[in-house]
C-alpha positions as a printed NumPy array, in Angstrom:
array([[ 43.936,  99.906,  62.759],
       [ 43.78 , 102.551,  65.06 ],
       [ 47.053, 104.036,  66.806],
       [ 46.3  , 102.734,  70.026],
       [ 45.618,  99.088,  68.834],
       [ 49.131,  99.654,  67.519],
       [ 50.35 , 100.966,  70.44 ],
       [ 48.957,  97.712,  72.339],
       [ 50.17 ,  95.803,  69.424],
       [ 53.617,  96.807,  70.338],
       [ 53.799,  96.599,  73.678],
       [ 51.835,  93.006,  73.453],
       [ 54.446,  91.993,  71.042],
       [ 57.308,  93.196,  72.633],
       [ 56.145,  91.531,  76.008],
       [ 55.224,  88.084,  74.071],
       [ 58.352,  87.925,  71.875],
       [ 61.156,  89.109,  74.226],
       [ 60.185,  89.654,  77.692],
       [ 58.342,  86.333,  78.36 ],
       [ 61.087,  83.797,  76.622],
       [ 63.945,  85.598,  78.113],
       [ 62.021,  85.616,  81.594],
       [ 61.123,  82.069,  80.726],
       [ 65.289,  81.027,  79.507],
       [ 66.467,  82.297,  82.817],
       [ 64.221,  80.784,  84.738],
       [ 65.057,  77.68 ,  82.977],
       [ 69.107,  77.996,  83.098],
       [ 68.67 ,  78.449,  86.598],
       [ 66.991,  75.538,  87.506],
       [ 69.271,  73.51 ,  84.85 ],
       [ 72.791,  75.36 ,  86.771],
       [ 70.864,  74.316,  89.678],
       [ 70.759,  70.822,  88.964],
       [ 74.364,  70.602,  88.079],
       [ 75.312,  71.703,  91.469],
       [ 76.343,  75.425,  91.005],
       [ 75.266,  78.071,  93.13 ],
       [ 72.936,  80.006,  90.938],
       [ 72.022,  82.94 ,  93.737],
       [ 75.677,  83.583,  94.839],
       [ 76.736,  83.87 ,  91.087],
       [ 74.016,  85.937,  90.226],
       [ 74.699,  88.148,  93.361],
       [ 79.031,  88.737,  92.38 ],
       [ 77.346,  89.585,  88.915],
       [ 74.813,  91.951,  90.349],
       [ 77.508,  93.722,  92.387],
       [ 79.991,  94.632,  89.816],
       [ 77.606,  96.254,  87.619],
       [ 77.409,  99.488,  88.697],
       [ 73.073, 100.252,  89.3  ],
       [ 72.654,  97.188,  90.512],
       [ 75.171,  97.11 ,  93.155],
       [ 73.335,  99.554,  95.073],
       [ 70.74 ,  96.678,  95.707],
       [ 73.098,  94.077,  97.044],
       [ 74.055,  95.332, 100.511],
       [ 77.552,  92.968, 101.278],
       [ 77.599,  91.463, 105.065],
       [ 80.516,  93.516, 106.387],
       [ 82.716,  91.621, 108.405],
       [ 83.671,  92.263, 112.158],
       [ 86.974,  93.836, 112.108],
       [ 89.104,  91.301, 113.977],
       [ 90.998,  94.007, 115.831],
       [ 87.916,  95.207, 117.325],
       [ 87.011,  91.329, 118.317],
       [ 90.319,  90.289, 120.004],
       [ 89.899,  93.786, 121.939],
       [ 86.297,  92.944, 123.166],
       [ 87.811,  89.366, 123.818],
       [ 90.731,  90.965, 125.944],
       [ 88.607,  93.179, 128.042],
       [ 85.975,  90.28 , 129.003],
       [ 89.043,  88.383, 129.719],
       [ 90.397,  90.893, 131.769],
       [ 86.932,  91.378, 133.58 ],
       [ 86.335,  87.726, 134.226],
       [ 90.139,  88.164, 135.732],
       [ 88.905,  90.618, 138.027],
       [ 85.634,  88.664, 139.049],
       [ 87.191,  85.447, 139.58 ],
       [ 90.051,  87.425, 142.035],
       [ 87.367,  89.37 , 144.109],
       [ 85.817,  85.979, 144.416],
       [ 88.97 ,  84.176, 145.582],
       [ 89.079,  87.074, 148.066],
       [ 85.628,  87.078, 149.287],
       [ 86.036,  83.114, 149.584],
       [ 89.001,  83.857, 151.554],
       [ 87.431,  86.176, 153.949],
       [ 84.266,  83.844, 154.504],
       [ 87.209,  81.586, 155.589],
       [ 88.329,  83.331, 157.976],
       [ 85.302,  84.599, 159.471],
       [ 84.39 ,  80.556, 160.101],
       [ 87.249,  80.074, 161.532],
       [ 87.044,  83.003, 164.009],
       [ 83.329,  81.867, 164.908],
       [ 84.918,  78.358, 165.243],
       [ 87.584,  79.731, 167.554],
       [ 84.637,  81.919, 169.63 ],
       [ 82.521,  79.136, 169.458],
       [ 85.594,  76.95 , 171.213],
       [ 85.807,  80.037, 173.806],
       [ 82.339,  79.977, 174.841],
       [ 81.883,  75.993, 175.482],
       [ 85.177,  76.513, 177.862],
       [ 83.597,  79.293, 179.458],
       [ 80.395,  77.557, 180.066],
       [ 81.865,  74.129, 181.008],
       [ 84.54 ,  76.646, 183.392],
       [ 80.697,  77.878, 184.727],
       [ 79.138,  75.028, 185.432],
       [ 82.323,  73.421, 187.212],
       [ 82.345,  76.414, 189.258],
       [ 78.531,  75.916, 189.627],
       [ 78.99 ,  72.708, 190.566],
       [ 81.73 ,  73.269, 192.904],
       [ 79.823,  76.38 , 194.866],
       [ 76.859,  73.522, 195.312],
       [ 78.896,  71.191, 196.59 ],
       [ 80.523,  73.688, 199.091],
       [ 76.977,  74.914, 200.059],
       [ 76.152,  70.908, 200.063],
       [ 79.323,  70.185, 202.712],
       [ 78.247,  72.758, 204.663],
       [ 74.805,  72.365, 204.766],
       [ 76.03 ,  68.294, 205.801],
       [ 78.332,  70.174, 208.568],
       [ 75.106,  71.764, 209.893],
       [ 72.912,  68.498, 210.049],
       [ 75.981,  66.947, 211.906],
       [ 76.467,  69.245, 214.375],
       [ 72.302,  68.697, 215.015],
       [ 70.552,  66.289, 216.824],
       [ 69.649,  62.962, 214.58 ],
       [ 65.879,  63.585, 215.615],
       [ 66.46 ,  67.506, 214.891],
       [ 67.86 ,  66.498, 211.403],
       [ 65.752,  63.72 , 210.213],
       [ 62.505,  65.932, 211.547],
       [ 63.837,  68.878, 209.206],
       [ 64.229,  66.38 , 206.512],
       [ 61.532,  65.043, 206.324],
       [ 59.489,  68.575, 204.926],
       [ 61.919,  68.596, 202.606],
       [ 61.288,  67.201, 198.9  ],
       [ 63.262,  64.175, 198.218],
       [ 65.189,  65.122, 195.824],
       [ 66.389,  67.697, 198.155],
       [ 66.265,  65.876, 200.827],
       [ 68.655,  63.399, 199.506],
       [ 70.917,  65.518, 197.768],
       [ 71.528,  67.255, 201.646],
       [ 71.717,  64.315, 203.396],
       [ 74.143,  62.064, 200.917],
       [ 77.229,  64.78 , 202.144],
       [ 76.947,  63.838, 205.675],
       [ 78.835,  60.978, 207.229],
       [ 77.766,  57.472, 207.252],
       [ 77.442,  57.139, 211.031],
       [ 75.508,  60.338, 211.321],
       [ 72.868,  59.287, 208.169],
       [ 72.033,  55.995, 209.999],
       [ 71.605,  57.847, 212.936],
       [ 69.218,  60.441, 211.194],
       [ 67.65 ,  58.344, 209.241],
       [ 66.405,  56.034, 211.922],
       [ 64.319,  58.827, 213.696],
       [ 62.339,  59.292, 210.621],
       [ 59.567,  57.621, 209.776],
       [ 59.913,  54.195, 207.855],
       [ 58.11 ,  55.342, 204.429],
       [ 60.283,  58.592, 204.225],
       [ 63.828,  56.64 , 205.414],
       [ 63.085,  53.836, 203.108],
       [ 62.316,  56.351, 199.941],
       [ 65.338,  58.217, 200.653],
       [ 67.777,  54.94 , 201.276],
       [ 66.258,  53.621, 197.455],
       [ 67.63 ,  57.231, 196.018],
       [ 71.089,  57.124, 197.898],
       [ 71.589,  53.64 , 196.318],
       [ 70.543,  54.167, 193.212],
       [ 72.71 ,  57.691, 193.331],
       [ 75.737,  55.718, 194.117],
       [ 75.03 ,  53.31 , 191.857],
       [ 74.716,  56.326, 189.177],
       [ 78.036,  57.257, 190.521],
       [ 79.909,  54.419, 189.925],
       [ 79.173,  53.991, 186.277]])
C-alpha cells in the first residue's frame, strides 16, 4: 500500500471507529434523557459553560438589574403623575370657561329680551300716539287714510284708538276694507286672550 492509502486508511478508520459511534451514542442518550423527561439542551448548555473554550460560545441572557427597573418604573410613575395633574387642571379650566359662556350666554338673552321689551314698548308709544292722532281727526279723514294702508298696518294703528272713535272710522270706509279689518281686530283679541 501506498502512504496515502494509509493516510486515508487512517483517517477512514478513525472517522468509522470513533467519530461516527460516539456521534451516533450521543445522539442516542439524548433522545433516551429526552424521553425520561430531562432537559437534555439546558444540561448540555451548564456543561458547555463551565468548561473553559466552550464557554465563549454560550452567551448567558443577562438579567435586567432590578435597581435600574424599579427606577424606570418610578419615573413613568412620576410622569403619568404629572400628566394625569395637568389634565385635572386643563379639565378644570374647560370648566370654568363653560361656565363663564353659560353666565354670558345668560347676559345676552336678558339683554335681548330687555331689547325687545323696550322695542316693544317704543312701538306701542309710537302706536298710542299715532291712535291720539287718528282721534283728534275726522272719522272720514281717518278711515280715508286707512284705507291705503296695508292691513296689517292698518289694524295694528287703528286697534289703539278708542272704541267709540273705531266705529266711527270704520263706518266711513268702505264695507270690504271695514269688514277685513273688523275679522283681524277679533281674531287679534282673541290672540290676546289666550
Amino acid at each position: 500500500m501506498s502512504e496515502k492509502e494509509k493516510e486515508h486508511s487512517k483517517i477512514q478508520w478513525f472517522f468509522f471507529v470513533i467519530f461516527i459511534p460516539t456521534v451516533f451514542a450521543i445522539v442516542l442518550v439524548g433522545i433516551v434523557l429526552t424521553f425520561l423527561g430531562v432537559n437534555v439542551i439546558d444540561q448540555a448548555k451548564q456543561i458547555g459553560s463551565k468548561v473553559p473554550v466552550v464557554s465563549s460560545l454560550f452567551v448567558e441572557k443577562e438579567e435586567p438589574d432590578v435597581k435600574e427597573l424599579l427606577k424606570t418604573i418610578s419615573e413613568n410613575n412620576d410622569e403619568i403623575e404629572k400628566l394625569q395633574t395637568k389634565l385635572e387642571k386643563k379639565d378644570k379650566e374647560v370648566a370654568s370657561l363653560k361656565e363663564k359662556l353659560s353666565v354670558k350666554e345668560q347676559e345676552l338673552k336678558r339683554e335681548k329680551m330687555k331689547e325687545a321689551s323696550n322695542e316693544e314698548v317704543k312701538s306701542n308709544d309710537e302706536l298710542k300716539d299715532i291712535a291720539k292722532t287718528y282721534e283728534s281727526m275726522s272719522a272720514k279723514n281717518a278711515a280715508s287714510i286707512l284705507s291705503e294702508l296695508k292691513d296689517t298696518e292698518a289694524l295694528l294703528q287703528i286697534s289703539k284708538v278708542s272704541i267709540d272713535k273705531r266705529a266711527a272710522i270704520l263706518a266711513k270706509m268702505e264695507p270690504e276694507k271695514a269688514a277685513k279689518l273688523m275679522a283681524l281686530l277679533v281674531d287679534k283679541e282673541d290672540a290676546e286672550r289666550r
